[in-house]
Amino acid sequence: MEKRELAHYVDHTQLAQTAVWADIEKLCDEAIRFETASVCIPPSYVKQAKEYVGEKMAVCTVIGFPNGYNTTAVKEFETRQALEDGADEIDMVINLGWVKDGRYDLVEEEIRTLKNACGEKILKVIIETCLLTEEEKIRMCEVVTASGADFIKTSTGFSKAGATFEDIELFAKHVGENVKIKAAGGISSLEDAEKFLELGANRLGTSRIVRLLEAEEQA
């Protein structure tokens, strides 16, 4: 794969708590230039960003972020507002407490509720792999598959670790054929990005890949 092609798999991301509009505008400009899959930004900037990029770039935002313990009703409201504001893709965080309690029925019901709100728009489910056991990860592969969501995603990037090659291999073995995989958090080199794709990832959540591609162009 040509290095520039890596950008097509990237959700170019800016989720810092201190992000201002100038940061989001720059992110959008970079995403359009490098033809990334989307920009992933805070919900409060979705409307402004969509007005700025129009149909030139997909806008993704996060729901229940980063801890996932909002009520389902709050997550559904967040989702519907984001879609009204122009979001094309939604990345939701699951309720990890329910997973630890073994209440996979509630987790699946919540994902279904948000997928129903999304309709044809893409829903990605963040399971925060660094906080789960292998058994819990496998169960979540099954839950996400059954829920009708479009993607399973490793991480928020706000916990103690991000994506690992092992987790992508695990996902590839256990998700259904209609579920895609997003690796996110800590992807720090073009070589790692390519390996995540080789192992089965379909998207990469990162702010660094575009920076690295820019550096290569300027070298």
PDB file of C-alpha atoms in Angstrom:
ATOM      1  CA  MET A   1       0.000   0.000   0.000  1.00  0.00           C
ATOM      2  CA  GLU A   2       1.217   3.501  -0.847  1.00  0.00           C
ATOM      3  CA  LYS A   3       1.671   5.490   2.352  1.00  0.00           C
ATOM      4  CA  ARG A   4      -0.702   8.214   1.175  1.00  0.00           C
ATOM      5  CA  GLU A   5      -3.433   5.569   0.850  1.00  0.00           C
ATOM      6  CA  LEU A   6      -3.341   4.991   4.618  1.00  0.00           C
ATOM      7  CA  ALA A   7      -5.148   8.294   5.067  1.00  0.00           C
ATOM      8  CA  HIS A   8      -8.257   6.878   3.371  1.00  0.00           C
ATOM      9  CA  TYR A   9      -8.758   4.569   6.385  1.00  0.00           C
ATOM     10  CA  VAL A  10      -8.289   7.283   9.017  1.00  0.00           C
ATOM     11  CA  ASP A  11     -10.901   9.009  11.142  1.00  0.00           C
ATOM     12  CA  HIS A  12      -8.787  12.167  11.569  1.00  0.00           C
ATOM     13  CA  THR A  13      -9.395  12.929  15.219  1.00  0.00           C
ATOM     14  CA  GLN A  14      -9.395  15.940  17.544  1.00  0.00           C
ATOM     15  CA  LEU A  15     -11.098  15.253  20.884  1.00  0.00           C
ATOM     16  CA  ALA A  16      -8.939  17.270  23.283  1.00  0.00           C
ATOM     17  CA  GLN A  17     -10.980  18.971  25.997  1.00  0.00           C
ATOM     18  CA  THR A  18      -9.304  22.267  25.110  1.00  0.00           C
ATOM     19  CA  ALA A  19      -9.933  22.073  21.350  1.00  0.00           C
ATOM     20  CA  VAL A  20     -11.133  25.373  19.877  1.00  0.00           C
ATOM     21  CA  TRP A  21     -12.754  26.042  16.514  1.00  0.00           C
ATOM     22  CA  ALA A  22      -9.396  26.896  14.914  1.00  0.00           C
ATOM     23  CA  ASP A  23      -8.221  23.355  15.788  1.00  0.00           C
ATOM     24  CA  ILE A  24     -11.339  21.791  14.288  1.00  0.00           C
ATOM     25  CA  GLU A  25     -11.112  23.936  11.154  1.00  0.00           C
ATOM     26  CA  LYS A  26      -7.479  22.901  10.659  1.00  0.00           C
ATOM     27  CA  LEU A  27      -8.431  19.244  11.182  1.00  0.00           C
ATOM     28  CA  CYS A  28     -11.147  19.524   8.528  1.00  0.00           C
ATOM     29  CA  ASP A  29      -8.776  21.170   6.053  1.00  0.00           C
ATOM     30  CA  GLU A  30      -6.205  18.407   6.589  1.00  0.00           C
ATOM     31  CA  ALA A  31      -8.842  15.705   6.250  1.00  0.00           C
ATOM     32  CA  ILE A  32     -10.074  17.100   2.935  1.00  0.00           C
ATOM     33  CA  ARG A  33      -6.521  17.472   1.639  1.00  0.00           C
ATOM     34  CA  PHE A  34      -5.526  13.906   2.532  1.00  0.00           C
ATOM     35  CA  GLU A  35      -8.971  12.404   1.761  1.00  0.00           C
ATOM     36  CA  THR A  36      -9.424  10.732   5.130  1.00  0.00           C
ATOM     37  CA  ALA A  37     -12.502   8.637   5.899  1.00  0.00           C
ATOM     38  CA  SER A  38     -13.872  11.278   8.271  1.00  0.00           C
ATOM     39  CA  VAL A  39     -13.087  13.851  10.913  1.00  0.00           C
ATOM     40  CA  CYS A  40     -13.901  12.751  14.474  1.00  0.00           C
ATOM     41  CA  ILE A  41     -14.724  15.733  16.672  1.00  0.00           C
ATOM     42  CA  PRO A  42     -16.618  16.753  19.843  1.00  0.00           C
ATOM     43  CA  PRO A  43     -20.414  16.981  19.525  1.00  0.00           C
ATOM     44  CA  SER A  44     -20.422  20.722  20.221  1.00  0.00           C
ATOM     45  CA  TYR A  45     -18.565  21.365  16.954  1.00  0.00           C
ATOM     46  CA  VAL A  46     -20.549  19.044  14.671  1.00  0.00           C
ATOM     47  CA  LYS A  47     -22.957  21.632  13.293  1.00  0.00           C
ATOM     48  CA  GLN A  48     -20.235  24.202  12.600  1.00  0.00           C
ATOM     49  CA  ALA A  49     -17.940  21.571  11.091  1.00  0.00           C
ATOM     50  CA  LYS A  50     -20.621  20.153   8.795  1.00  0.00           C
ATOM     51  CA  GLU A  51     -21.500  23.625   7.572  1.00  0.00           C
ATOM     52  CA  TYR A  52     -17.787  24.172   6.913  1.00  0.00           C
ATOM     53  CA  VAL A  53     -17.032  20.923   5.040  1.00  0.00           C
ATOM     54  CA  GLY A  54     -20.408  20.338   3.388  1.00  0.00           C
ATOM     55  CA  GLU A  55     -20.286  17.140   1.358  1.00  0.00           C
ATOM     56  CA  LYS A  56     -16.487  17.220   1.038  1.00  0.00           C
ATOM     57  CA  MET A  57     -15.913  15.239   4.254  1.00  0.00           C
ATOM     58  CA  ALA A  58     -17.837  12.932   6.582  1.00  0.00           C
ATOM     59  CA  VAL A  59     -18.219  14.198  10.136  1.00  0.00           C
ATOM     60  CA  CYS A  60     -18.017  11.709  12.998  1.00  0.00           C
ATOM     61  CA  THR A  61     -18.685  12.458  16.665  1.00  0.00           C
ATOM     62  CA  VAL A  62     -18.637  10.691  20.011  1.00  0.00           C
ATOM     63  CA  ILE A  63     -21.495   9.768  22.335  1.00  0.00           C
ATOM     64  CA  GLY A  64     -21.283   8.938  26.059  1.00  0.00           C
ATOM     65  CA  PHE A  65     -17.654   9.931  25.798  1.00  0.00           C
ATOM     66  CA  PRO A  66     -15.286   8.945  27.312  1.00  0.00           C
ATOM     67  CA  ASN A  67     -16.672   6.947  30.256  1.00  0.00           C
ATOM     68  CA  GLY A  68     -19.857   5.457  28.805  1.00  0.00           C
ATOM     69  CA  TYR A  69     -21.935   5.550  31.976  1.00  0.00           C
ATOM     70  CA  ASN A  70     -24.538   8.048  30.806  1.00  0.00           C
ATOM     71  CA  THR A  71     -28.054   6.644  30.772  1.00  0.00           C
ATOM     72  CA  THR A  72     -29.347   5.182  27.532  1.00  0.00           C
ATOM     73  CA  ALA A  73     -31.864   8.023  27.255  1.00  0.00           C
ATOM     74  CA  VAL A  74     -29.082  10.604  27.442  1.00  0.00           C
ATOM     75  CA  LYS A  75     -26.999   8.749  24.841  1.00  0.00           C
ATOM     76  CA  GLU A  76     -30.008   8.504  22.542  1.00  0.00           C
ATOM     77  CA  PHE A  77     -30.673  12.251  22.901  1.00  0.00           C
ATOM     78  CA  GLU A  78     -26.996  13.013  22.217  1.00  0.00           C
ATOM     79  CA  THR A  79     -27.107  10.807  19.145  1.00  0.00           C
ATOM     80  CA  ARG A  80     -30.256  12.333  17.705  1.00  0.00           C
ATOM     81  CA  GLN A  81     -28.981  15.865  18.265  1.00  0.00           C
ATOM     82  CA  ALA A  82     -25.643  15.032  16.623  1.00  0.00           C
ATOM     83  CA  LEU A  83     -27.453  13.610  13.597  1.00  0.00           C
ATOM     84  CA  GLU A  84     -29.690  16.688  13.376  1.00  0.00           C
ATOM     85  CA  ASP A  85     -26.543  18.822  13.478  1.00  0.00           C
ATOM     86  CA  GLY A  86     -25.170  16.921  10.494  1.00  0.00           C
ATOM     87  CA  ALA A  87     -23.121  14.033  11.873  1.00  0.00           C
ATOM     88  CA  ASP A  88     -22.559  11.237   9.370  1.00  0.00           C
ATOM     89  CA  GLU A  89     -21.084   8.725  11.829  1.00  0.00           C
ATOM     90  CA  ILE A  90     -21.490   8.078  15.569  1.00  0.00           C
ATOM     91  CA  ASP A  91     -18.914   6.503  17.893  1.00  0.00           C
ATOM     92  CA  MET A  92     -20.595   5.464  21.147  1.00  0.00           C
ATOM     93  CA  VAL A  93     -19.018   4.252  24.388  1.00  0.00           C
ATOM     94  CA  ILE A  94     -20.633   1.237  26.040  1.00  0.00           C
ATOM     95  CA  ASN A  95     -21.598   1.050  29.719  1.00  0.00           C
ATOM     96  CA  LEU A  96     -18.590  -0.833  31.070  1.00  0.00           C
ATOM     97  CA  GLY A  97     -20.239  -1.341  34.453  1.00  0.00           C
ATOM     98  CA  TRP A  98     -22.954  -3.392  32.778  1.00  0.00           C
ATOM     99  CA  VAL A  99     -20.282  -5.526  31.130  1.00  0.00           C
ATOM    100  CA  LYS A 100     -18.596  -6.120  34.491  1.00  0.00           C
ATOM    101  CA  ASP A 101     -22.002  -7.017  35.962  1.00  0.00           C
ATOM    102  CA  GLY A 102     -22.595  -9.493  33.129  1.00  0.00           C
ATOM    103  CA  ARG A 103     -25.619  -7.491  31.928  1.00  0.00           C
ATOM    104  CA  TYR A 104     -24.895  -8.013  28.263  1.00  0.00           C
ATOM    105  CA  ASP A 105     -28.632  -7.842  27.569  1.00  0.00           C
ATOM    106  CA  LEU A 106     -28.667  -4.192  28.665  1.00  0.00           C
ATOM    107  CA  VAL A 107     -25.546  -3.407  26.654  1.00  0.00           C
ATOM    108  CA  GLU A 108     -27.072  -4.918  23.518  1.00  0.00           C
ATOM    109  CA  GLU A 109     -30.379  -3.127  24.074  1.00  0.00           C
ATOM    110  CA  GLU A 110     -28.576   0.203  24.395  1.00  0.00           C
ATOM    111  CA  ILE A 111     -26.566  -0.341  21.211  1.00  0.00           C
ATOM    112  CA  ARG A 112     -29.761  -1.309  19.373  1.00  0.00           C
ATOM    113  CA  THR A 113     -31.438   1.871  20.602  1.00  0.00           C
ATOM    114  CA  LEU A 114     -28.632   4.025  19.244  1.00  0.00           C
ATOM    115  CA  LYS A 115     -28.473   2.096  15.971  1.00  0.00           C
ATOM    116  CA  ASN A 116     -32.209   2.648  15.581  1.00  0.00           C
ATOM    117  CA  ALA A 117     -31.589   6.371  16.058  1.00  0.00           C
ATOM    118  CA  CYS A 118     -28.773   6.273  13.490  1.00  0.00           C
ATOM    119  CA  GLY A 119     -30.768   4.485  10.827  1.00  0.00           C
ATOM    120  CA  GLU A 120     -28.535   4.247   7.748  1.00  0.00           C
ATOM    121  CA  LYS A 121     -25.799   6.338   9.366  1.00  0.00           C
ATOM    122  CA  ILE A 122     -22.750   4.455  10.675  1.00  0.00           C
ATOM    123  CA  LEU A 123     -22.607   3.442  14.344  1.00  0.00           C
ATOM    124  CA  LYS A 124     -19.298   2.395  15.895  1.00  0.00           C
ATOM    125  CA  VAL A 125     -19.234   0.795  19.352  1.00  0.00           C
ATOM    126  CA  ILE A 126     -16.270   1.600  21.610  1.00  0.00           C
ATOM    127  CA  ILE A 127     -15.691  -1.215  24.109  1.00  0.00           C
ATOM    128  CA  GLU A 128     -12.488   0.113  25.781  1.00  0.00           C
ATOM    129  CA  THR A 129     -10.484  -3.075  25.458  1.00  0.00           C
ATOM    130  CA  CYS A 130      -7.841  -2.104  28.025  1.00  0.00           C
ATOM    131  CA  LEU A 131     -10.476  -2.402  30.772  1.00  0.00           C
ATOM    132  CA  LEU A 132     -11.864  -5.784  29.669  1.00  0.00           C
ATOM    133  CA  THR A 133     -10.802  -9.392  30.064  1.00  0.00           C
ATOM    134  CA  GLU A 134     -10.380 -11.562  26.990  1.00  0.00           C
ATOM    135  CA  GLU A 135     -13.665 -13.296  27.772  1.00  0.00           C
ATOM    136  CA  GLU A 136     -15.435  -9.926  28.024  1.00  0.00           C
ATOM    137  CA  LYS A 137     -13.929  -8.807  24.712  1.00  0.00           C
ATOM    138  CA  ILE A 138     -15.190 -11.964  23.010  1.00  0.00           C
ATOM    139  CA  ARG A 139     -18.648 -11.502  24.507  1.00  0.00           C
ATOM    140  CA  MET A 140     -18.684  -7.910  23.277  1.00  0.00           C
ATOM    141  CA  CYS A 141     -17.803  -9.089  19.774  1.00  0.00           C
ATOM    142  CA  GLU A 142     -20.916 -11.250  19.961  1.00  0.00           C
ATOM    143  CA  VAL A 143     -23.065  -8.445  21.410  1.00  0.00           C
ATOM    144  CA  VAL A 144     -21.993  -5.905  18.807  1.00  0.00           C
ATOM    145  CA  THR A 145     -22.645  -8.432  16.040  1.00  0.00           C
ATOM    146  CA  ALA A 146     -26.121  -9.194  17.373  1.00  0.00           C
ATOM    147  CA  SER A 147     -26.968  -5.518  17.896  1.00  0.00           C
ATOM    148  CA  GLY A 148     -26.774  -4.522  14.235  1.00  0.00           C
ATOM    149  CA  ALA A 149     -24.033  -1.935  14.791  1.00  0.00           C
ATOM    150  CA  ASP A 150     -21.637  -1.278  11.937  1.00  0.00           C
ATOM    151  CA  PHE A 151     -18.262  -1.280  13.725  1.00  0.00           C
ATOM    152  CA  ILE A 152     -16.595  -2.471  16.899  1.00  0.00           C
ATOM    153  CA  LYS A 153     -13.925  -0.041  18.106  1.00  0.00           C
ATOM    154  CA  THR A 154     -11.107  -0.718  20.546  1.00  0.00           C
ATOM    155  CA  SER A 155     -10.662   2.430  22.573  1.00  0.00           C
ATOM    156  CA  THR A 156     -11.495   6.029  23.423  1.00  0.00           C
ATOM    157  CA  GLY A 157      -7.846   7.004  23.719  1.00  0.00           C
ATOM    158  CA  PHE A 158      -8.698   8.458  27.139  1.00  0.00           C
ATOM    159  CA  SER A 159      -8.121   5.355  29.290  1.00  0.00           C
ATOM    160  CA  LYS A 160      -4.914   3.562  30.284  1.00  0.00           C
ATOM    161  CA  ALA A 161      -4.122   2.057  26.866  1.00  0.00           C
ATOM    162  CA  GLY A 162      -5.252   2.060  23.247  1.00  0.00           C
ATOM    163  CA  ALA A 163      -5.404  -0.362  20.355  1.00  0.00           C
ATOM    164  CA  THR A 164      -3.194  -3.450  20.262  1.00  0.00           C
ATOM    165  CA  PHE A 165      -2.455  -5.862  17.443  1.00  0.00           C
ATOM    166  CA  GLU A 166      -3.715  -8.711  19.654  1.00  0.00           C
ATOM    167  CA  ASP A 167      -7.117  -7.078  20.109  1.00  0.00           C
ATOM    168  CA  ILE A 168      -7.573  -6.558  16.375  1.00  0.00           C
ATOM    169  CA  GLU A 169      -6.701 -10.214  15.764  1.00  0.00           C
ATOM    170  CA  LEU A 170      -9.219 -11.202  18.463  1.00  0.00           C
ATOM    171  CA  PHE A 171     -11.941  -9.032  16.938  1.00  0.00           C
ATOM    172  CA  ALA A 172     -11.283 -10.467  13.480  1.00  0.00           C
ATOM    173  CA  LYS A 173     -11.842 -13.972  14.834  1.00  0.00           C
ATOM    174  CA  HIS A 174     -15.033 -13.251  16.756  1.00  0.00           C
ATOM    175  CA  VAL A 175     -17.101 -10.524  15.095  1.00  0.00           C
ATOM    176  CA  GLY A 176     -19.724 -11.314  12.508  1.00  0.00           C
ATOM    177  CA  GLU A 177     -19.049 -10.795   8.811  1.00  0.00           C
ATOM    178  CA  ASN A 178     -21.153  -7.612   8.748  1.00  0.00           C
ATOM    179  CA  VAL A 179     -19.193  -5.909  11.527  1.00  0.00           C
ATOM    180  CA  LYS A 180     -16.154  -3.824  10.676  1.00  0.00           C
ATOM    181  CA  ILE A 181     -13.269  -3.046  13.009  1.00  0.00           C
ATOM    182  CA  LYS A 182     -11.832   0.290  14.131  1.00  0.00           C
ATOM    183  CA  ALA A 183      -8.475   0.475  15.908  1.00  0.00           C
ATOM    184  CA  ALA A 184      -8.033   3.655  17.936  1.00  0.00           C
ATOM    185  CA  GLY A 185      -5.732   5.042  20.559  1.00  0.00           C
ATOM    186  CA  GLY A 186      -1.943   5.218  20.465  1.00  0.00           C
ATOM    187  CA  ILE A 187      -1.396   4.504  16.759  1.00  0.00           C
ATOM    188  CA  SER A 188       1.921   6.275  16.393  1.00  0.00           C
ATOM    189  CA  SER A 189       3.624   5.152  13.179  1.00  0.00           C
ATOM    190  CA  LEU A 190       2.789   4.502   9.535  1.00  0.00           C
ATOM    191  CA  GLU A 191       4.138   0.967   9.938  1.00  0.00           C
ATOM    192  CA  ASP A 192       1.798   0.268  12.856  1.00  0.00           C
ATOM    193  CA  ALA A 193      -1.132   1.738  10.949  1.00  0.00           C
ATOM    194  CA  GLU A 194      -0.470  -0.572   8.016  1.00  0.00           C
ATOM    195  CA  LYS A 195      -0.158  -3.585  10.321  1.00  0.00           C
ATOM    196  CA  PHE A 196      -3.501  -2.819  11.992  1.00  0.00           C
ATOM    197  CA  LEU A 197      -5.103  -2.836   8.542  1.00  0.00           C
ATOM    198  CA  GLU A 198      -3.373  -6.076   7.588  1.00  0.00           C
ATOM    199  CA  LEU A 199      -4.710  -7.725  10.761  1.00  0.00           C
ATOM    200  CA  GLY A 200      -8.295  -6.814   9.925  1.00  0.00           C
ATOM    201  CA  ALA A 201      -8.960  -3.201  10.903  1.00  0.00           C
ATOM    202  CA  ASN A 202     -11.104  -1.213   8.478  1.00  0.00           C
ATOM    203  CA  ARG A 203     -10.669   2.167  10.166  1.00  0.00           C
ATOM    204  CA  LEU A 204      -7.994   3.862  12.252  1.00  0.00           C
ATOM    205  CA  GLY A 205      -8.830   6.502  14.840  1.00  0.00           C
ATOM    206  CA  THR A 206      -5.802   8.758  15.137  1.00  0.00           C
ATOM    207  CA  SER A 207      -4.513  12.305  14.873  1.00  0.00           C
ATOM    208  CA  ARG A 208      -0.953  11.250  14.110  1.00  0.00           C
ATOM    209  CA  ILE A 209      -1.106   9.560  10.709  1.00  0.00           C
ATOM    210  CA  VAL A 210      -1.892  12.745   8.809  1.00  0.00           C
ATOM    211  CA  ARG A 211       0.929  14.509  10.697  1.00  0.00           C
ATOM    212  CA  LEU A 212       3.335  11.729   9.702  1.00  0.00           C
ATOM    213  CA  LEU A 213       2.212  11.876   6.080  1.00  0.00           C
ATOM    214  CA  GLU A 214       2.714  15.642   6.099  1.00  0.00           C
ATOM    215  CA  ALA A 215       6.228  15.170   7.465  1.00  0.00           C
ATOM    216  CA  GLU A 216       7.016  12.623   4.723  1.00  0.00           C
ATOM    217  CA  GLU A 217       5.878  15.079   2.054  1.00  0.00           C
ATOM    218  CA  GLN A 218       8.055  17.828   3.483  1.00  0.00           C
ATOM    219  CA  ALA A 219      11.166  15.618   3.869  1.00  0.00           C
TER     220      ALA A 219
END
